[in-house]
Amino acid sequence: MSDCCSAPGLLPFEQALANMLAQVSPVTETLTLAIDQALHYVLAQDIASPLNVPPHDNSAMDGYAFALGSFTANKILTLVGRSMAGAPFQGVCQAGECIRIMTGAKMPDCCDSVEMQENVSADGEQITFLQDKSFGCHVRNAGEDIQLGQQVLQLGKKLTAVDIGVLASLGVAEVKVYRKLKVALIATGDELKLPGQTLRVGDIYESNSFVLAAMLQKLHVDVIDFGIIEDDFSAIKSAFISADEQADAVISSGGVSVGDADYTKTVLDELGEIAFWKIAMKPGKPFAFGKLANSLFFGLPGNPVSALVTFHQLALVALTKMQNAQPLKRTHLTVKCSTDLRKSPGRMDFQRGVLAINSQGENIVSSTGAQGSGILSSLAKANCYIILPSEQGKVAAGEMVTVQLFDQFL
Ligand code: AMP
Ligand code: MG
C-alpha cells in the first residue's frame, strides 16, 4: 500500500514504530532496593508522601521568633527561651516576649513570625526590633514543599539522582522497582576487527557494538556482548540461540540487507518470527524485528549511522516500554535552516544538524555536511536531527524545518 507519505513497498516510520510497540510486553518481575542502590531503576510503585515536608513550621533565618499580635509599640521584646534545630523551645511565651531561633528550628507554638538577627539590637534579654514586621515573615510552613499524602513519584519513573534525594527527604528507605533488562549484542561481518587488532586489507573496525553498548548503559540495562560473529551460518545460529537463551532482547547489526554473505535472514527464519522491513526512513531502510523463542529481536542495519539512528529512534523506544519506564520525551523545534539540504521524496530523513543561536538571537540549524550512512562523524558533530517528512523534497537555505534535539543517549 502506498499513500502520499510512503514510497511503494516501504513501511512508513510511524507504522514501523507502532507495529513494533504493539509486540512489546513490559517486564513484570520486581525487586525491593535500598534507595542508594536504586539510581536509574524504574519505579514499580507510586510514592505518596508519608509526611509533610517540612514536617513542622520552622524558621528560614537565624533570628528571633515572636507573635506579631504581642508586638509592643516600642518594639522591644524580652528574650525568654531558645529554639534550635533539633532542640525546639518547649515552653510558652507571653505577650511582649520573644524566642531566640535558628534556621530550620521548629517555630514555637506561641510564635508566628521571625525577625532576622541583623535587624535587631540585643542588650542582654532586651531585644529591640529595628523594623516593622508583617505576619508570618521568615517562616517556612509545614508541608510547603510536599504535603502528607501527596503523590510525589509515579510508577514508571526512572529514578534520577534528585528523585533519590526526594525519597530520602520523605524518610522512604526502600523502593519497589522493576528488574533490569538483559540485552544481548551481536555484530556480524567477516570484515570486522576489534579496536587494538590489526586490520588486513578490506577490514574495518567494529564500532556498532561499542556505541550500542554505551547507549544501553545509559538506558540502564545489563549488556551481554557477543562480540563479532563471522559470516558463517552455524556461527551466527549458535550465537543467536545462546543470546536468546540469556537475554530479554537481542540486538544484531549487519546482515539485514540481503547480500551474498548475509546468513542472518536464513538463521532468523529458522529461529523465530522475524519480519524484514524496508522502512521509509533515511538512514536505516533495512530493519528486522520480531520474536525469538524467549526474547525480542532487533536487527539493525550494518552501516554505523543507520545502526545508531534506528537503534535510537526505534529499538530504544521499544526497550523503554519493555522496562516499564514512562515514554521518552523528545524535544522538537521549528527553526530556520541556514544550509541547503538534499532530499528526494519517499522516505523520512533524519539528517544530522547543528542547532545554534545566530547574532540576531534566533535559533538556526545547519547541516553537518555529507550525510552518508557510513559517516559516523556526521553524528559526532551534530546536536540534533533535522527531521524531514517523507513527502518533502530538497530544502533551500532560509526555509523552516523541524529539528529534534539530541537527548541523553547521544
Ligand atoms: P551489512 O548490512 O552487513 O551489509 O553492512 C553494511 C555496512 O556496514 C558494511 O559497509 C559493513 O562493513 C558495515 N558494518 C557492518 N557491521 C558493522 C559494525 N559492527 N561496525 C562498523 N561497521 C559495520
Ligand atoms: Mg555484513
Short mmCIF file of C-alpha atoms and ligand atoms in Angstrom, two decimals:
data_model
loop_
_atom_site.label_atom_id
_atom_site.label_comp_id
_atom_site.label_asym_id
_atom_site.label_seq_id
_atom_site.Cartn_x
_atom_site.Cartn_y
_atom_site.Cartn_z
CA MET A 1 0.00 0.00 0.00
CA SER A 2 1.27 3.48 -0.70
CA ASP A 3 -0.01 6.92 0.20
CA CYS A 4 1.29 10.45 -0.09
CA CYS A 5 3.84 9.73 2.63
CA SER A 6 5.33 6.45 1.56
CA ALA A 7 7.06 5.04 -1.44
CA PRO A 8 5.61 1.75 -2.74
CA GLY A 9 6.78 -1.24 -0.71
CA LEU A 10 8.20 0.89 2.10
CA LEU A 11 6.74 0.87 5.59
CA PRO A 12 6.15 4.40 6.96
CA PHE A 13 8.33 5.12 10.01
CA GLU A 14 5.37 5.73 12.37
CA GLN A 15 3.80 2.47 11.23
CA ALA A 16 7.01 0.54 11.89
CA LEU A 17 7.24 2.05 15.37
CA ALA A 18 3.58 1.29 16.15
CA ASN A 19 3.88 -2.31 14.85
CA MET A 20 6.93 -2.80 16.99
CA LEU A 21 5.47 -1.30 20.19
CA ALA A 22 2.34 -3.43 19.80
CA GLN A 23 4.51 -6.53 20.22
CA VAL A 24 6.43 -5.35 23.30
CA SER A 25 5.40 -6.72 26.70
CA PRO A 26 6.84 -4.88 29.71
CA VAL A 27 8.74 -6.89 32.34
CA THR A 28 6.70 -7.80 35.41
CA GLU A 29 9.35 -9.00 37.89
CA THR A 30 10.15 -6.54 40.65
CA LEU A 31 12.67 -6.25 43.44
CA THR A 32 12.99 -4.10 46.52
CA LEU A 33 16.10 -1.95 46.76
CA ALA A 34 17.57 0.41 49.30
CA ILE A 35 17.30 3.88 47.79
CA ASP A 36 21.08 4.30 47.49
CA GLN A 37 21.06 1.27 45.13
CA ALA A 38 18.07 2.41 43.08
CA LEU A 39 19.52 5.06 40.75
CA HIS A 40 18.15 4.68 37.17
CA TYR A 41 15.87 1.78 38.08
CA VAL A 42 12.20 2.10 37.05
CA LEU A 43 9.77 2.52 39.94
CA ALA A 44 7.22 -0.29 40.27
CA GLN A 45 5.05 1.65 42.72
CA ASP A 46 3.59 5.10 43.20
CA ILE A 47 5.20 7.04 46.01
CA ALA A 48 2.86 9.15 48.14
CA SER A 49 4.40 11.26 50.87
CA PRO A 50 4.12 9.69 54.34
CA LEU A 51 4.63 13.13 55.92
CA ASN A 52 4.60 16.86 55.45
CA VAL A 53 7.87 18.30 54.17
CA PRO A 54 8.96 20.21 56.14
CA PRO A 55 7.25 18.34 58.99
CA HIS A 56 6.74 21.46 61.12
CA ASP A 57 6.68 25.22 60.69
CA ASN A 58 10.28 26.37 61.03
CA SER A 59 12.45 29.43 60.79
CA ALA A 60 14.03 30.47 57.49
CA MET A 61 16.54 32.70 59.33
CA ASP A 62 18.77 32.89 62.35
CA GLY A 63 16.95 35.44 64.49
CA TYR A 64 14.06 35.94 66.94
CA ALA A 65 10.59 34.37 66.88
CA PHE A 66 7.59 36.22 68.27
CA ALA A 67 3.80 36.57 67.94
CA LEU A 68 3.03 39.60 65.81
CA GLY A 69 -0.05 40.34 67.93
CA SER A 70 2.16 40.80 71.00
CA PHE A 71 4.49 43.27 69.33
CA THR A 72 4.81 46.29 71.61
CA ALA A 73 4.65 49.91 70.48
CA ASN A 74 8.30 50.48 71.44
CA LYS A 75 9.25 47.30 69.52
CA ILE A 76 11.16 45.92 72.49
CA LEU A 77 10.58 42.25 73.44
CA THR A 78 12.04 40.19 76.26
CA LEU A 79 14.04 37.09 75.37
CA VAL A 80 12.65 34.07 77.29
CA GLY A 81 13.98 30.97 75.51
CA ARG A 82 15.71 29.29 72.58
CA SER A 83 14.61 27.05 69.74
CA MET A 84 17.47 25.29 67.96
CA ALA A 85 17.41 22.88 65.00
CA GLY A 86 16.71 19.51 66.65
CA ALA A 87 16.06 21.08 70.08
CA PRO A 88 12.77 23.01 69.96
CA PHE A 89 11.55 25.50 72.58
CA GLN A 90 9.29 23.60 74.99
CA GLY A 91 7.63 26.40 76.94
CA VAL A 92 5.04 29.08 76.19
CA CYS A 93 5.85 32.74 75.74
CA GLN A 94 3.59 35.64 76.72
CA ALA A 95 2.81 38.99 75.13
CA GLY A 96 5.96 41.09 74.88
CA GLU A 97 8.28 38.10 74.80
CA CYS A 98 10.42 36.53 72.08
CA ILE A 99 12.45 33.38 71.47
CA ARG A 100 15.95 33.07 70.03
CA ILE A 101 15.60 30.82 66.96
CA MET A 102 17.99 29.27 64.41
CA THR A 103 17.43 28.37 60.75
CA GLY A 104 15.42 25.14 60.47
CA ALA A 105 14.41 25.15 64.15
CA LYS A 106 10.74 24.43 64.91
CA MET A 107 8.60 27.53 65.40
CA PRO A 108 7.36 27.71 68.99
CA ASP A 109 3.55 27.25 69.00
CA CYS A 110 3.19 30.66 70.62
CA CYS A 111 5.00 32.44 67.74
CA ASP A 112 4.04 33.21 64.15
CA SER A 113 6.83 35.41 62.78
CA VAL A 114 10.62 35.72 62.76
CA GLU A 115 12.96 38.69 62.57
CA MET A 116 16.47 38.13 61.26
CA GLN A 117 19.20 38.82 63.79
CA GLU A 118 20.74 41.56 61.62
CA ASN A 119 17.59 43.68 62.20
CA VAL A 120 17.58 43.74 66.00
CA SER A 121 19.82 45.17 68.64
CA ALA A 122 20.25 42.86 71.60
CA ASP A 123 21.08 44.13 75.08
CA GLY A 124 21.03 41.17 77.45
CA GLU A 125 17.41 39.91 77.49
CA GLN A 126 16.13 43.11 75.94
CA ILE A 127 15.72 42.76 72.17
CA THR A 128 14.93 45.91 70.18
CA PHE A 129 13.38 45.33 66.76
CA LEU A 130 14.61 47.94 64.32
CA GLN A 131 11.94 47.50 61.63
CA ASP A 132 8.17 46.98 61.34
CA LYS A 133 7.21 43.36 60.79
CA SER A 134 4.48 41.53 58.89
CA PHE A 135 2.66 38.36 59.94
CA GLY A 136 4.44 35.09 59.10
CA CYS A 137 7.67 36.65 57.86
CA HIS A 138 10.67 34.29 57.56
CA VAL A 139 8.57 31.26 58.48
CA ARG A 140 8.66 28.12 56.33
CA ASN A 141 5.29 26.38 56.71
CA ALA A 142 4.77 22.67 57.35
CA GLY A 143 4.07 20.90 54.05
CA GLU A 144 5.05 23.85 51.84
CA ASP A 145 7.42 21.57 49.85
CA ILE A 146 5.37 18.34 49.87
CA GLN A 147 2.08 17.65 51.67
CA LEU A 148 1.20 14.50 53.58
CA GLY A 149 -0.38 12.03 51.10
CA GLN A 150 0.69 13.99 48.03
CA GLN A 151 1.73 11.85 45.03
CA VAL A 152 5.45 12.50 44.61
CA LEU A 153 6.78 9.91 42.15
CA GLN A 154 4.80 7.73 39.78
CA LEU A 155 5.11 4.12 38.76
CA GLY A 156 7.27 4.09 35.65
CA LYS A 157 9.54 6.93 36.80
CA LYS A 158 13.17 6.18 36.06
CA LEU A 159 14.81 7.31 39.26
CA THR A 160 17.19 10.26 38.95
CA ALA A 161 19.73 11.49 41.48
CA VAL A 162 17.23 14.15 42.57
CA ASP A 163 14.49 11.52 42.99
CA ILE A 164 16.77 9.56 45.33
CA GLY A 165 17.17 12.73 47.39
CA VAL A 166 13.41 13.32 47.41
CA LEU A 167 12.81 9.75 48.62
CA ALA A 168 15.36 10.27 51.40
CA SER A 169 13.69 13.55 52.38
CA LEU A 170 10.42 11.62 52.81
CA GLY A 171 12.08 9.04 55.03
CA VAL A 172 11.49 6.32 52.41
CA ALA A 173 14.35 3.82 52.81
CA GLU A 174 13.40 1.22 50.18
CA VAL A 175 11.52 1.19 46.90
CA LYS A 176 9.97 -1.46 44.68
CA VAL A 177 11.47 -1.34 41.19
CA TYR A 178 11.35 -3.41 38.01
CA ARG A 179 14.29 -5.69 37.38
CA LYS A 180 16.90 -4.64 34.82
CA LEU A 181 16.58 -5.91 31.27
CA LYS A 182 19.27 -8.13 29.80
CA VAL A 183 20.16 -7.15 26.26
CA ALA A 184 22.47 -9.20 24.01
CA LEU A 185 24.57 -7.51 21.32
CA ILE A 186 25.84 -9.27 18.22
CA ALA A 187 27.96 -7.72 15.46
CA THR A 188 28.11 -9.72 12.23
CA GLY A 189 30.69 -9.41 9.49
CA ASP A 190 33.95 -11.08 8.35
CA GLU A 191 35.43 -7.63 7.72
CA LEU A 192 35.12 -6.50 11.34
CA LYS A 193 38.06 -6.24 13.74
CA LEU A 194 38.18 -5.03 17.31
CA PRO A 195 39.96 -1.79 18.15
CA GLY A 196 43.52 -2.80 19.08
CA GLN A 197 43.65 -5.52 16.42
CA THR A 198 45.50 -5.12 13.11
CA LEU A 199 43.41 -4.53 10.01
CA ARG A 200 44.00 -6.74 6.98
CA VAL A 201 43.25 -5.34 3.54
CA GLY A 202 39.46 -4.99 3.32
CA ASP A 203 38.89 -4.95 7.10
CA ILE A 204 37.31 -2.19 9.14
CA TYR A 205 36.97 -1.61 12.86
CA GLU A 206 33.80 -2.73 14.56
CA SER A 207 32.05 0.30 16.05
CA ASN A 208 28.36 -0.56 16.26
CA SER A 209 28.54 -2.73 19.38
CA PHE A 210 30.59 -0.08 21.13
CA VAL A 211 28.14 2.74 20.53
CA LEU A 212 25.16 0.49 21.25
CA ALA A 213 26.68 -0.87 24.48
CA ALA A 214 27.36 2.70 25.63
CA MET A 215 23.79 3.78 24.86
CA LEU A 216 22.42 0.66 26.58
CA GLN A 217 24.43 1.51 29.67
CA LYS A 218 22.72 4.89 29.70
CA LEU A 219 19.40 3.09 29.38
CA HIS A 220 20.39 1.09 32.49
CA VAL A 221 20.21 -2.46 31.18
CA ASP A 222 22.67 -5.34 31.56
CA VAL A 223 24.55 -5.83 28.30
CA ILE A 224 25.66 -9.29 27.20
CA ASP A 225 28.18 -8.65 24.46
CA PHE A 226 28.66 -11.50 21.97
CA GLY A 227 31.30 -9.51 20.08
CA ILE A 228 31.93 -10.13 16.41
CA ILE A 229 30.38 -13.19 14.79
CA GLU A 230 31.78 -14.22 11.40
CA ASP A 231 29.53 -14.52 8.35
CA ASP A 232 29.01 -18.25 8.80
CA PHE A 233 25.66 -19.99 9.11
CA SER A 234 26.41 -22.15 12.13
CA ALA A 235 28.40 -19.45 13.97
CA ILE A 236 25.52 -17.00 13.55
CA LYS A 237 22.96 -19.63 14.52
CA SER A 238 24.68 -20.67 17.73
CA ALA A 239 25.25 -17.01 18.71
CA PHE A 240 21.56 -16.21 18.23
CA ILE A 241 20.43 -19.32 20.15
CA SER A 242 22.72 -18.52 23.05
CA ALA A 243 21.74 -14.82 23.03
CA ASP A 244 18.05 -15.71 23.02
CA GLU A 245 18.50 -18.04 25.99
CA GLN A 246 20.23 -15.38 28.09
CA ALA A 247 18.57 -12.11 27.18
CA ASP A 248 15.22 -10.31 27.10
CA ALA A 249 16.18 -8.63 23.86
CA VAL A 250 18.74 -9.47 21.19
CA ILE A 251 20.19 -6.74 19.01
CA SER A 252 22.31 -7.50 15.99
CA SER A 253 23.86 -5.17 13.46
CA GLY A 254 24.70 -6.01 9.88
CA GLY A 255 23.37 -8.69 7.63
CA VAL A 256 19.81 -7.42 7.26
CA SER A 257 20.24 -6.02 3.75
CA VAL A 258 20.25 -9.15 1.69
CA GLY A 259 23.77 -9.65 0.32
CA ASP A 260 25.64 -12.83 -0.56
CA ALA A 261 27.27 -13.34 2.82
CA ASP A 262 24.22 -12.39 4.85
CA TYR A 263 23.12 -15.52 6.69
CA THR A 264 21.24 -13.59 9.32
CA LYS A 265 17.92 -13.82 7.50
CA THR A 266 18.15 -17.59 6.96
CA VAL A 267 19.06 -18.16 10.60
CA LEU A 268 16.32 -15.89 11.91
CA ASP A 269 13.71 -17.52 9.68
CA GLU A 270 14.63 -20.80 11.38
CA LEU A 271 14.70 -19.45 14.95
CA GLY A 272 11.74 -17.13 15.22
CA GLU A 273 9.09 -14.97 13.69
CA ILE A 274 11.05 -12.09 12.31
CA ALA A 275 9.78 -9.52 9.82
CA PHE A 276 12.28 -7.95 7.46
CA TRP A 277 11.08 -4.43 6.91
CA LYS A 278 12.05 -1.79 4.44
CA ILE A 279 11.24 1.30 6.45
CA ALA A 280 10.60 4.61 4.69
CA MET A 281 13.36 6.30 6.66
CA LYS A 282 16.84 7.51 5.87
CA PRO A 283 19.22 6.38 7.14
CA GLY A 284 18.06 2.91 8.11
CA LYS A 285 15.80 1.42 5.45
CA PRO A 286 16.51 -2.28 6.17
CA PHE A 287 15.43 -3.29 9.66
CA ALA A 288 14.35 -6.60 11.12
CA PHE A 289 12.07 -7.04 14.09
CA GLY A 290 10.22 -9.88 15.74
CA LYS A 291 10.25 -12.61 18.33
CA LEU A 292 12.74 -15.38 19.02
CA ALA A 293 11.82 -18.25 21.36
CA ASN A 294 12.36 -16.16 24.53
CA SER A 295 13.35 -12.69 23.51
CA LEU A 296 12.52 -9.77 21.27
CA PHE A 297 14.82 -9.30 18.31
CA PHE A 298 16.02 -6.10 16.69
CA GLY A 299 18.10 -6.45 13.52
CA LEU A 300 19.80 -3.15 12.83
CA PRO A 301 21.46 -2.28 9.53
CA GLY A 302 25.26 -2.55 9.50
CA ASN A 303 26.14 0.96 8.41
CA PRO A 304 27.13 2.83 11.58
CA VAL A 305 24.82 5.83 11.14
CA SER A 306 21.90 3.61 10.16
CA ALA A 307 22.52 1.29 13.11
CA LEU A 308 22.69 4.18 15.54
CA VAL A 309 19.67 6.09 14.21
CA THR A 310 17.41 3.01 14.02
CA PHE A 311 18.52 2.00 17.50
CA HIS A 312 17.82 5.48 18.85
CA GLN A 313 14.52 6.07 17.04
CA LEU A 314 13.03 2.55 17.17
CA ALA A 315 14.74 -0.02 19.41
CA LEU A 316 15.31 2.39 22.31
CA VAL A 317 11.62 3.34 22.33
CA ALA A 318 10.66 -0.33 22.46
CA LEU A 319 13.19 -1.15 25.19
CA THR A 320 11.90 1.77 27.25
CA LYS A 321 8.41 0.27 27.07
CA MET A 322 9.86 -3.13 27.96
CA GLN A 323 11.49 -1.57 31.06
CA ASN A 324 8.08 -0.23 32.15
CA ALA A 325 9.51 3.26 32.03
CA GLN A 326 7.48 6.32 31.09
CA PRO A 327 7.83 7.01 27.33
CA LEU A 328 10.85 9.04 26.27
CA LYS A 329 10.07 12.72 25.74
CA ARG A 330 11.93 14.23 22.84
CA THR A 331 12.01 17.92 22.12
CA HIS A 332 11.07 19.26 18.68
CA LEU A 333 11.54 22.82 17.48
CA THR A 334 10.71 24.56 14.23
CA VAL A 335 13.71 26.63 13.18
CA LYS A 336 15.27 28.27 10.15
CA CYS A 337 17.76 26.18 8.21
CA SER A 338 20.89 28.06 7.13
CA THR A 339 22.09 25.50 4.57
CA ASP A 340 20.57 23.80 1.51
CA LEU A 341 19.54 20.19 2.24
CA ARG A 342 19.47 17.43 -0.37
CA LYS A 343 16.40 15.20 -0.19
CA SER A 344 14.11 13.30 -2.54
CA PRO A 345 10.51 12.48 -1.61
CA GLY A 346 9.71 8.95 -0.46
CA ARG A 347 11.46 8.50 2.89
CA MET A 348 11.54 10.36 6.19
CA ASP A 349 15.02 11.79 6.69
CA PHE A 350 16.88 12.03 9.97
CA GLN A 351 19.63 14.37 8.79
CA ARG A 352 22.27 15.49 11.23
CA GLY A 353 22.29 19.16 12.20
CA VAL A 354 23.90 21.70 14.46
CA LEU A 355 21.44 23.98 16.21
CA ALA A 356 22.85 27.31 17.33
CA ILE A 357 21.76 30.86 18.10
CA ASN A 358 22.74 33.45 15.47
CA SER A 359 23.75 37.06 16.07
CA GLN A 360 20.07 38.15 15.96
CA GLY A 361 19.29 35.71 18.78
CA GLU A 362 17.34 33.31 16.51
CA ASN A 363 17.61 29.53 16.64
CA ILE A 364 19.19 28.39 13.41
CA VAL A 365 20.16 24.93 12.22
CA SER A 366 22.81 23.95 9.72
CA SER A 367 23.66 20.61 8.16
CA THR A 368 26.76 18.76 9.39
CA GLY A 369 27.63 18.17 5.72
CA ALA A 370 27.85 14.82 3.95
CA GLN A 371 25.04 12.56 5.19
CA GLY A 372 26.21 9.11 4.05
CA SER A 373 25.05 6.26 6.28
CA GLY A 374 28.65 5.24 6.95
CA ILE A 375 29.77 8.71 8.10
CA LEU A 376 29.66 8.38 11.88
CA SER A 377 31.46 11.69 12.33
CA SER A 378 28.29 13.42 10.99
CA LEU A 379 26.58 12.28 14.20
CA ALA A 380 29.51 13.17 16.41
CA LYS A 381 29.40 16.80 15.18
CA ALA A 382 25.63 17.11 15.46
CA ASN A 383 23.42 18.16 18.36
CA CYS A 384 20.08 17.49 16.67
CA TYR A 385 18.32 15.65 13.89
CA ILE A 386 16.78 17.66 11.10
CA ILE A 387 13.63 15.62 10.53
CA LEU A 388 12.23 15.97 7.03
CA PRO A 389 8.89 14.27 6.35
CA SER A 390 8.60 11.59 3.70
CA GLU A 391 6.87 13.69 1.04
CA GLN A 392 9.31 16.60 1.43
CA GLY A 393 11.80 17.35 -1.37
CA LYS A 394 15.01 19.35 -1.09
CA VAL A 395 15.23 22.29 1.29
CA ALA A 396 16.64 25.71 0.35
CA ALA A 397 18.61 27.75 2.86
CA GLY A 398 16.24 30.07 4.73
CA GLU A 399 13.32 27.62 4.88
CA MET A 400 11.86 26.43 8.18
CA VAL A 401 12.49 22.83 9.27
CA THR A 402 11.71 20.64 12.27
CA VAL A 403 14.60 19.61 14.48
CA GLN A 404 14.64 17.02 17.25
CA LEU A 405 17.20 17.83 19.95
CA PHE A 406 19.58 15.03 20.85
CA ASP A 407 18.60 13.52 24.19
CA GLN A 408 20.69 11.99 26.97
CA PHE A 409 21.52 8.93 24.89
CA LEU A 410 23.55 10.62 22.13
P1 AMP B 1 25.86 -5.21 6.10
O1 AMP B 1 24.49 -4.79 6.44
O2 AMP B 1 26.36 -6.35 6.92
O3 AMP B 1 25.98 -5.46 4.63
O4 AMP B 1 26.81 -3.99 6.42
C1 AMP B 1 26.63 -2.73 5.80
C2 AMP B 1 27.87 -1.87 6.01
O5 AMP B 1 28.07 -1.63 7.38
C3 AMP B 1 29.17 -2.52 5.53
O6 AMP B 1 29.98 -1.50 4.98
C4 AMP B 1 29.78 -3.08 6.79
O7 AMP B 1 31.17 -3.19 6.70
C5 AMP B 1 29.38 -2.05 7.80
N1 AMP B 1 29.27 -2.64 9.13
C6 AMP B 1 28.54 -3.74 9.44
N2 AMP B 1 28.63 -4.03 10.74
C7 AMP B 1 29.42 -3.06 11.28
C8 AMP B 1 29.91 -2.81 12.61
N3 AMP B 1 29.56 -3.61 13.64
N4 AMP B 1 30.71 -1.73 12.81
C9 AMP B 1 31.03 -0.94 11.77
N5 AMP B 1 30.61 -1.11 10.50
C10 AMP B 1 29.83 -2.18 10.24
MG MG B 2 27.77 -7.76 6.75
#
